[in-house]
Amino acid sequence: MGVVEIGLIYTALTLVLLFSGMPIAFALGSSAVIIMYFFMPATNIHLIAETIFGELDNFTLLTIPLFILMGAAIGKTRAAVDLYESAYRWLYRMPGSLGVANVMGCTIFAALCGSSPATCAAIGGMGIPEMRKRGYTGALASGLIAAGGTLGILIPPSITLIIYGVMAEQSIGKLFVAGIVPGFLLAVLFSVWVVIKYIRDRHDWMKTASPEEIAEVSKKEHFTWKEKMESLPRLLPFLLLIGLIMGAMYGGFGTPSEVAGVGAVAALVLVIALYKCYQWNDLRAIFTGTAKESCMVMMIIAMSFLFTYVMSYLRISQSMAEWLVALEMSKWALLFWVNMLLLVLGFFLPPVAIILMITPVILPPILAAGFDPIWFGIILTINMELGLITPPVGLNLFVINGIAPDIKFGEIFRGIVPFILIIAGYIAFLSVFPEVVLFLPDMFYDY
Amino acid sequence: MNNPLWRLFSGTVRGVNQAMAYLSALLILVCSFVLVYEVITRYVLNISNDWVIELSIFMLIAATFLAAAHTQRERGHVGIEILDEVMSKRASRIRLLFGDILSMLFCGLVAYLSAVYCHEAWDQGWTTSSTWGPPLWIPYFFMAFGMLLLTLQFVVQILEGLMGKAPELPKHGHATTSGQGG
Amino acid sequence: QTTTIKVSHQFPGGTEEKGDFRDRLVRKFAREVSEKTNGSLKFEIFPGSSLVKTFAQFGALQNGSVDMTLYPLAYEGGKIPQVNITLMPGLITSYEQGHRWKGQPIGNELEKLLESKGVKVVTWIWQAGGIASKKKVLDPADVKGVKIRGASKHMDLMLKGAGGSITNVPSNEVYSAMQTGVLDAAVTSSTSIISFRLEEVGDHLTDASQNSFWFMFEPLLMAKSTFDRLTPAQQKAVMEVGASLEKFSIEESKKDDMMAAEVWKKAGKKAYAMDDATFAKWRAVAEKSAWKDFAEEVKDGQKWLDMATAVK
Ligand code: NA
Ligand code: NA
C-alpha cells in the first residue's frame, strides 16, 4: 500500500477515535499503535516507551508545569478582581469603561498565566456578573471575556508558544518577546470594539427602557484620586512579577525553565503573603489543579509524539509537506490554505494537539515559501486563539458556560462573532505587516 | 456495586490515585525550588550544579505520570464531546464505553512496555550519560507505575459503566486552573 | 526487488553539495551505494532528528526500526560505559591517529563490542572541537570558576578537574545559555560552533586548527540485522563506499576547524590555536581525572586506555 492510502487510513482512524469522545491523548496514542501494528515492523512497538521518554526528556517542556503552577496560584486569589477593579477606577468616566477594564484585566492576567481558559475563568468569574449588573448584554459580556481570555496564549508566558518552539526548534525567549506587541495590540482592538458596541447597545436600550431603569444605570459613580491611588499598591507586586518574567526572558538571568521556576515560587510567595492564601483548602486547590492540568497537557504532548513518529516513519508528513511545496502555490495562497486548515482543526481540537500534529507538515512549506518561523509561530498562536472561541468545541466557550450558565449558547455566539472577525482580520493585518511581530524580537535578539 | 471486594478494589484505586496526585504536585513544587536554588547559587556563589537539569526533568516526568489516573477519574483528560449532543444517551454510553476500553488497552500496553524497559535498565545498570549519571530505570519506573494506575482507573470506570452507574460527565470551567491545553 | 534503508541523523538537512558535512556525507553515501547496487538499495534520509529523537537513534538502530544513523557514540556512555573512550579528553592527538584505530586492537575491540550490541560501523568519522567562551579559556588554569559544558561525561570530569563548574545544557540550548549567562563557555565540535553561531554570544574561541583535546567519534552505523539481510554484493558496496568516505570526512572536518576560527575572527572575536605544550597540560589534567575515572569505573577500562594509547 502506498503512502497516500496509509495516510488516508491513518487520518480516518484518528478522526473516528477523536470523535469517539476518548481523551485526545489516548486517541492519538491508540491510532498510532494500531497503524504501527499493521503497517510497521513489529520492533517499533518496543520503541514506544523509549519514544515517550525521549520526547519528555526535554529541557524546554519543563517550563510547562511550572508556568501552570504560576497561573494556578494567581488564579486562586482575588488578584484577578483587583486587576480589573483597579483598571475600572482609572477608566470609569469613559463609556464602556467596565468592559475595557475587563479586557485590561485579561491582558494583565495573560502576562501571568500561560493558558487561555484559565485567563477566561479568572477574569470572567467576577467580570461577567458585574458587567451584566451594569447594563451590558449577556452577549457582549460573555463574548468579550471569551475573546479576552484568548490573550492568555498570545501574551507571554504561553504554553502554545512553548510547544511550537519545541516543535519548530525556535528559541522560546524569542517567541515570547514576539508575542508581546501583537498581544497588547489585539487587546486594544478588543477594547475599541467593546466601546463601540457598548455605545450602540446603550443607544438601543435607552429607547425601550423605563425612566427608572435609566436612572438606575446612569447613577453617577465617582472615584476620587485617593481611591484610584489606593488600588495601585495591590497591583504593584503583579506588575513587578510580570516585569521579572519578561525581563528574565530577554537576555535575562536564566534558561526558560529557571525563569518559570522562579516565577512559580514568586507567585506562590505573593499569593500567600499578600492574599493570605495559606489555608490547606486553598493550597490544595492550587496544587491538585496544577498536577491535573499539567498532567493533561503533558500526556497530550507525550502521545502526540507517538502519533507524529508514525507519520514520519511512514513518510506521511514528509510526503504531505513535499506535496504542498510541489503545488507551487503563491506564498499568499499557501498561507491562506494553511490558515483555513488551522481554522477547521480549531473547530474541534485544542491548541496543544493541533500544533503537535500539524507543525511537521506545514512548517517546511511555510519556511520554503520564505516566511519567518518566529512570525509564523505568532500567526499560528492567533489561529489557536480563534479555535478556542469557535464552536462546536471551544474551550473558552465551555468556561463561559461554567461561569454564567444562564447565558444561552446562541447569545454567547452572537457576542463572539465580532471578535472572531476581528481576530481573522488581525491575522491578515499581521501577514501584510510582519514587522509588527518581528521588530521587538529583532531588537533583542540579533540573530 | 455493593460487593465488598469491588468496594475494596475501587476504594483502594481511588485512594492511591489521590495520594499520587498529591505526590505529583509536591514534585512540581520541589522542582520549582530546585530551579530557584540553581539561579541563586549561580548568582551568589558563581557555580552551577551538574544535576539540576536531569533531576528536574526526572521529577516532572514522574509528576506527569503519577497524576494521570487521578486526572482520569475526574475526566480531566480533555476529549472531543460534540457527539454527546447528537447521539442518544444509550448510544453515547456505548460509544464512551468503547473509548474507555480502547484507552485501557492502550495504557496497559504502555505500562507493560515501560515496565519491560525499566527492568532492562535496572538489569543492565543503565544510567544517563552525564557526570551525575542517575539510573535510567527511575523515570521508566514512574512511567510504568503511573500508566498501570491509569489502566486500573479505566478498569474501575468501565466496570462502573457496565454496572449502570451514570458516567461522570466532564466538568467544564469548574476551576480557575482548568487550562485544558489552551 | 528494492530494499529501503532508513537513515536518521540529528544534523541539519541540506543537499549533497551544500550544508552540514555530516548530512552531505550521508547523502553521498546513499547515492553512491544506490548506484553501485543498480538501485536495489534505496535510501530515505531523515535529517534533524525528524524521525527519531537524537538520543533515541541508537536504540532504534539496535532494534532495527532505523537502518542507519550517523551518531556520536559517546551518547551511549550511560548504557555501554566502554564507548566513553570515544570522547575521552586528550586521548586522540590528531585525525590521522584517530583513524589509525581502525584495524588496531582498540578499533577491533570497539567494532566487536558494537557488533555484540547489534550495530555495525560503516564509516569511521572523527571530529575535533573547540572552546567557545566569554573569557579566554586556552590553558587548563583558565577554566577555574568558569561555568562550562563539555558535551560528555569524561569531558566534564576533566573540566571539573581543572576547576570548572559544570552544567548539562543540551547542545541546541548552548546559544541561549551563553546569552543569558547560564554558561560562560562551551566545548563542542567545530561544525556546531559554526552552525550555532556561537561567535554572536562568545568573545574567545580556542580553535581546533592545531591541537584539540576534544575528538569525538561519530561513525556512520548500520543495524546488524539490516546488514545481514543484504546480499553479499550489497554488503560489499556498503562497506566499500563507507570506507571510501573516510577521506572526505577528514577533509571536511579539517575545513570546519579552520572555518570556525575564520568566522570568529571575521566577527571581530579572538581565536587561538592550541600549541603542543598547552595540549600536554590538558592531557595531564585529563589523565588524573577523566582517564582515572574510566580506568576505575569501567570494566577493562585500563586495558582499553592502553590499547588506545598504543596507537601512534
Ligand atoms: Na500568557
Ligand atoms: Na473551536
PDB file of N, CA and C and ligand atoms in Angstrom, chain A residues 343 345-349 386-395 397, ligand 2:
ATOM      1  N   LEU A 343      -8.047  26.743  10.955  1.00  0.00           N
ATOM      2  CA  LEU A 343      -9.383  27.140  11.399  1.00  0.00           C
ATOM      3  C   LEU A 343     -10.263  25.914  11.578  1.00  0.00           C
ATOM      4  N   LEU A 345      -9.352  22.718  11.956  1.00  0.00           N
ATOM      5  CA  LEU A 345      -8.891  21.907  13.086  1.00  0.00           C
ATOM      6  C   LEU A 345      -9.288  22.567  14.403  1.00  0.00           C
ATOM      7  N   GLY A 346      -9.227  23.896  14.410  1.00  0.00           N
ATOM      8  CA  GLY A 346      -9.542  24.653  15.619  1.00  0.00           C
ATOM      9  C   GLY A 346     -11.004  24.532  16.030  1.00  0.00           C
ATOM     10  N   PHE A 347     -11.880  24.194  15.081  1.00  0.00           N
ATOM     11  CA  PHE A 347     -13.275  23.970  15.469  1.00  0.00           C
ATOM     12  C   PHE A 347     -13.344  22.889  16.547  1.00  0.00           C
ATOM     13  N   PHE A 348     -12.475  21.876  16.409  1.00  0.00           N
ATOM     14  CA  PHE A 348     -12.639  20.679  17.237  1.00  0.00           C
ATOM     15  C   PHE A 348     -11.547  20.432  18.270  1.00  0.00           C
ATOM     16  N   LEU A 349     -10.309  20.832  17.941  1.00  0.00           N
ATOM     17  CA  LEU A 349      -9.180  20.375  18.757  1.00  0.00           C
ATOM     18  C   LEU A 349      -8.551  21.507  19.560  1.00  0.00           C
ATOM     19  N   LEU A 386      -8.422  31.689  17.852  1.00  0.00           N
ATOM     20  CA  LEU A 386      -9.713  31.556  17.167  1.00  0.00           C
ATOM     21  C   LEU A 386     -10.374  30.234  17.536  1.00  0.00           C
ATOM     22  N   GLY A 387      -9.586  29.165  17.478  1.00  0.00           N
ATOM     23  CA  GLY A 387     -10.129  27.841  17.762  1.00  0.00           C
ATOM     24  C   GLY A 387     -10.728  27.755  19.158  1.00  0.00           C
ATOM     25  N   LEU A 388     -10.182  28.521  20.086  1.00  0.00           N
ATOM     26  CA  LEU A 388     -10.675  28.462  21.462  1.00  0.00           C
ATOM     27  C   LEU A 388     -12.053  29.087  21.608  1.00  0.00           C
ATOM     28  N   ILE A 389     -12.443  29.923  20.628  1.00  0.00           N
ATOM     29  CA  ILE A 389     -13.753  30.585  20.742  1.00  0.00           C
ATOM     30  C   ILE A 389     -14.694  30.220  19.609  1.00  0.00           C
ATOM     31  N   THR A 390     -14.291  29.255  18.748  1.00  0.00           N
ATOM     32  CA  THR A 390     -15.248  28.835  17.721  1.00  0.00           C
ATOM     33  C   THR A 390     -15.954  27.560  18.162  1.00  0.00           C
ATOM     34  N   PRO A 391     -17.285  27.496  17.943  1.00  0.00           N
ATOM     35  CA  PRO A 391     -17.999  26.252  18.188  1.00  0.00           C
ATOM     36  C   PRO A 391     -17.596  25.229  17.123  1.00  0.00           C
ATOM     37  N   PRO A 392     -17.893  23.971  17.274  1.00  0.00           N
ATOM     38  CA  PRO A 392     -18.606  23.374  18.415  1.00  0.00           C
ATOM     39  C   PRO A 392     -17.722  23.137  19.651  1.00  0.00           C
ATOM     40  N   VAL A 393     -16.423  22.957  19.456  1.00  0.00           N
ATOM     41  CA  VAL A 393     -15.567  22.727  20.613  1.00  0.00           C
ATOM     42  C   VAL A 393     -14.683  23.947  20.798  1.00  0.00           C
ATOM     43  N   GLY A 394     -14.990  24.765  21.756  1.00  0.00           N
ATOM     44  CA  GLY A 394     -14.157  25.924  22.052  1.00  0.00           C
ATOM     45  C   GLY A 394     -13.985  25.967  23.553  1.00  0.00           C
ATOM     46  N   LEU A 395     -12.775  25.764  23.995  1.00  0.00           N
ATOM     47  CA  LEU A 395     -12.575  25.598  25.440  1.00  0.00           C
ATOM     48  C   LEU A 395     -13.019  26.837  26.210  1.00  0.00           C
ATOM     49  N   LEU A 397     -15.407  28.821  25.429  1.00  0.00           N
ATOM     50  CA  LEU A 397     -16.872  28.858  25.469  1.00  0.00           C
ATOM     51  C   LEU A 397     -17.392  27.985  26.612  1.00  0.00           C
TER      52      LEU A 397
HETATM   53 NA    NA D   2     -13.153  25.616  18.331  1.00  0.00          NA
END
